[in-house]
PDB file of C-alpha atoms in Angstrom:
ATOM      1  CA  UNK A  15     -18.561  10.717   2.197  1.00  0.00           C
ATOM      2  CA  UNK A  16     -15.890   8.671   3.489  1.00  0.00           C
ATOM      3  CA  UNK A  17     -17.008   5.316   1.982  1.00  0.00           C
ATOM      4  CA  UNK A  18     -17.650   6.851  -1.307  1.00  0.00           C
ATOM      5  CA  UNK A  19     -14.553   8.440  -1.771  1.00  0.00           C
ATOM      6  CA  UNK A  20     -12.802   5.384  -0.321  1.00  0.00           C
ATOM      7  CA  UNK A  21     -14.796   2.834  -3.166  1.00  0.00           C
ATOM      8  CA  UNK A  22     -15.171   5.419  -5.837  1.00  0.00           C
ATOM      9  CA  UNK A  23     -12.896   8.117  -5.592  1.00  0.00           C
ATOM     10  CA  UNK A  24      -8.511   8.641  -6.976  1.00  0.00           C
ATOM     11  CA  UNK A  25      -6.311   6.852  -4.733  1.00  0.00           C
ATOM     12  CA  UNK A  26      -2.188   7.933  -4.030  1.00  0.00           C
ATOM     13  CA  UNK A  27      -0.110   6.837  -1.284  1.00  0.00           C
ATOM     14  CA  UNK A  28       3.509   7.095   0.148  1.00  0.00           C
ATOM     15  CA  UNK A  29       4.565   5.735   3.721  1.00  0.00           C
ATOM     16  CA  UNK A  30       3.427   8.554   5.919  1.00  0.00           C
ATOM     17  CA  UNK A  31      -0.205   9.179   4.181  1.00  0.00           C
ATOM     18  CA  UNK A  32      -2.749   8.108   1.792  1.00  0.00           C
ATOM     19  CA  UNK A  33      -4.959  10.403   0.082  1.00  0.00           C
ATOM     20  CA  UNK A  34      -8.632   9.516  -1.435  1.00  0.00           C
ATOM     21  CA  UNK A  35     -10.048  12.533  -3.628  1.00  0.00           C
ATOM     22  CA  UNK A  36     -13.276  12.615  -5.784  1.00  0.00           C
ATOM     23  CA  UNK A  37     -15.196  15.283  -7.469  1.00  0.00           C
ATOM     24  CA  UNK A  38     -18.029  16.874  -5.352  1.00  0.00           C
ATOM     25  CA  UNK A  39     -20.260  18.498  -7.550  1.00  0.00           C
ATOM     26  CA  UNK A  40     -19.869  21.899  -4.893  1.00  0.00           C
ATOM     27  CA  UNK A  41     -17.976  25.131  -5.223  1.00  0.00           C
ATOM     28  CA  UNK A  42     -15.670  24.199  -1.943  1.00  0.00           C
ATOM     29  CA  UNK A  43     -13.566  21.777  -0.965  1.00  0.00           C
ATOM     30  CA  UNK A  44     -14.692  19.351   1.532  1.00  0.00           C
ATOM     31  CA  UNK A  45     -11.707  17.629   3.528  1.00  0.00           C
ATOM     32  CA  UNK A  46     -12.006  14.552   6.027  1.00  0.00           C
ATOM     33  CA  UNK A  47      -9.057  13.243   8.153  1.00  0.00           C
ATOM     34  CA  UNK A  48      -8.176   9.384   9.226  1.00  0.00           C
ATOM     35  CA  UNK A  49      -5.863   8.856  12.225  1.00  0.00           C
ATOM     36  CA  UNK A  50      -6.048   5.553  13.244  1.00  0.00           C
ATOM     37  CA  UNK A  51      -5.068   4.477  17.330  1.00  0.00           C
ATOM     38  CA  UNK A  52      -2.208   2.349  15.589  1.00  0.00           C
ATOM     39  CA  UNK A  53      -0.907   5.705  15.094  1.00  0.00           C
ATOM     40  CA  UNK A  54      -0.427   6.388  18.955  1.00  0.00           C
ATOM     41  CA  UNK A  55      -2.268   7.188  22.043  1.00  0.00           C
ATOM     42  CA  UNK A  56      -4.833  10.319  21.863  1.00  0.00           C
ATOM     43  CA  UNK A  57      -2.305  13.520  22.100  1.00  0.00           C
ATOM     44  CA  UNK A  58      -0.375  12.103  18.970  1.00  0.00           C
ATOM     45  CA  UNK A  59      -3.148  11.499  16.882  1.00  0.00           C
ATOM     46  CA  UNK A  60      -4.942  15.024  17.715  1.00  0.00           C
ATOM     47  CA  UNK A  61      -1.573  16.515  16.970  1.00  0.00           C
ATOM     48  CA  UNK A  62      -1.252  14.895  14.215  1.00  0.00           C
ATOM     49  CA  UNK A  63      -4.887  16.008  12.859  1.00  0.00           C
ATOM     50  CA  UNK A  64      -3.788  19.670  14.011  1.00  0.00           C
ATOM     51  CA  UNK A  65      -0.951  19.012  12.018  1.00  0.00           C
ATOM     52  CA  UNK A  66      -2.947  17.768   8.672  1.00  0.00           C
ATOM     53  CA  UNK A  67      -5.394  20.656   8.814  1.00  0.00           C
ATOM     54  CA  UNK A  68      -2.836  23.096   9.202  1.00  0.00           C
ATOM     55  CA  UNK A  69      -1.267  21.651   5.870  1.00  0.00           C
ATOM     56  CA  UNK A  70      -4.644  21.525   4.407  1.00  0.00           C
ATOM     57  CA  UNK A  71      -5.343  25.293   5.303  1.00  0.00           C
ATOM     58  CA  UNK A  72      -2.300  26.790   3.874  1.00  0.00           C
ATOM     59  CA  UNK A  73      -2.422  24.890   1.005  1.00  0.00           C
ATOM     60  CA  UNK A  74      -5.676  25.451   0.431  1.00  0.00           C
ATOM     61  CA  UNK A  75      -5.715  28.163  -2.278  1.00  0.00           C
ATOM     62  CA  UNK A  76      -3.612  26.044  -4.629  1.00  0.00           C
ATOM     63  CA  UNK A  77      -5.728  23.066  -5.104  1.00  0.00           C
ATOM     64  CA  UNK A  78      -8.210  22.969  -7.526  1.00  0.00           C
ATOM     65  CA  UNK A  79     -12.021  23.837  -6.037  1.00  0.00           C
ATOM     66  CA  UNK A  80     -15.060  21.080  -5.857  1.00  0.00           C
ATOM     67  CA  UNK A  81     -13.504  17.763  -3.826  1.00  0.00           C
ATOM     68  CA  UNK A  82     -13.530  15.662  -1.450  1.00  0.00           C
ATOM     69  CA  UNK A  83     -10.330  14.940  -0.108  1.00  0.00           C
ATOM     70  CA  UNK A  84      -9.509  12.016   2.882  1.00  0.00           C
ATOM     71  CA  UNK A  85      -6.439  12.172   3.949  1.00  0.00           C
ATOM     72  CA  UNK A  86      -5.642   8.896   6.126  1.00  0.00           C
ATOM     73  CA  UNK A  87      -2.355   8.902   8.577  1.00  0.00           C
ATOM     74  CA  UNK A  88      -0.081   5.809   8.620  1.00  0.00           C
ATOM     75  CA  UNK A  89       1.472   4.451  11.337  1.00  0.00           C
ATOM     76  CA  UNK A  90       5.030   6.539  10.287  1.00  0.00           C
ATOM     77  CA  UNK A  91       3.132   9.993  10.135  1.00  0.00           C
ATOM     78  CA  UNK A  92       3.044   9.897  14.275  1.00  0.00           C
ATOM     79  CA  UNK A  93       6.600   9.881  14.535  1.00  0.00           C
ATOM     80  CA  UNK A  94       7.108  12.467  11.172  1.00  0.00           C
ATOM     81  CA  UNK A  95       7.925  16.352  12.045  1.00  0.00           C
ATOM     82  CA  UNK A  96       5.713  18.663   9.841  1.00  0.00           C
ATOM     83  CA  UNK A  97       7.735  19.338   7.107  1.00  0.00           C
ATOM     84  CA  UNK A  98       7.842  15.536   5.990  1.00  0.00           C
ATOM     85  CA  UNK A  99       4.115  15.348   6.642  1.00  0.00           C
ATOM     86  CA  UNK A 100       3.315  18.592   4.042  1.00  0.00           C
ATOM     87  CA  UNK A 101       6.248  17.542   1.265  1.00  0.00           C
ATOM     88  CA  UNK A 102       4.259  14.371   1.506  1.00  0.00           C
ATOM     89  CA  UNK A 103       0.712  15.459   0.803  1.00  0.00           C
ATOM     90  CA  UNK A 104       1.926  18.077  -1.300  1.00  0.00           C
ATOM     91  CA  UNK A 105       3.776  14.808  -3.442  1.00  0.00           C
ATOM     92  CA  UNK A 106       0.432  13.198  -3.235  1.00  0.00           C
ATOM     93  CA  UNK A 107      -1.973  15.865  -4.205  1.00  0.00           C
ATOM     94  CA  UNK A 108       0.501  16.256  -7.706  1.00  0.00           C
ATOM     95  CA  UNK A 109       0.065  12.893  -8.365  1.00  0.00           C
ATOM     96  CA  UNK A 110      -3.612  13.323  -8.179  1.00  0.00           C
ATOM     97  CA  UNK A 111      -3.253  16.756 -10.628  1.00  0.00           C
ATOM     98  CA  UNK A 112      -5.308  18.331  -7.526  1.00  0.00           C
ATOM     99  CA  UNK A 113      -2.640  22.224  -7.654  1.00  0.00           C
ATOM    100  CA  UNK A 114      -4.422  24.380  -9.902  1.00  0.00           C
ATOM    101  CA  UNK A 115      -2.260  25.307 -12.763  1.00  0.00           C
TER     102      UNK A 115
END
């Protein structure tokens, strides 16, 4: 999934995160997560991924049904509180025309 999405699939970015997205043919939404160790040692980047699919989850309802979404982390989400890290995938999934109308 992850290398099809990554050659294939809608690409938007900001500093914090960058988000892949492709159609998946399903009736769900499939989401995959990228936190690199440039990020920070283990308990940042497993809050961080709490952090991302906590985003994901709420969000959930307003994006439109049947992708694949990667999110990967930059090096600036590890140091970003939560409300920077949702404004910015909520930026990035507009920019991909991913909210439901």
């Amino acid at each position: 999934m992850f290398r099809r999405l990554y050659r294939k699939g809608s690409t938007a970015a900001d500093g914090r995160l960058a988000l892949y997205v492709r159609k998946n043919g399903r009736a769900s939404n499939r989401l995959g997560l990228t936190v690199s160790t440039k990020v920070g040692h283990a308990v940042v980047r497993n809050r961080l991924r709490r952090r991302l699919r906590e985003i994901y989850r709420l969000h959930e309802g307003e994006l439109v049904r049947g992708m694949d979404l990667v999110v990967v982390a930059r090096v600036r989400a590890g140091s970003s509180r939560y409300k920077q890290l949702e404004e910015s995938f909520l930026r990035l999934c507009r920019k991909l025309d991913l909210m439901e109308k």
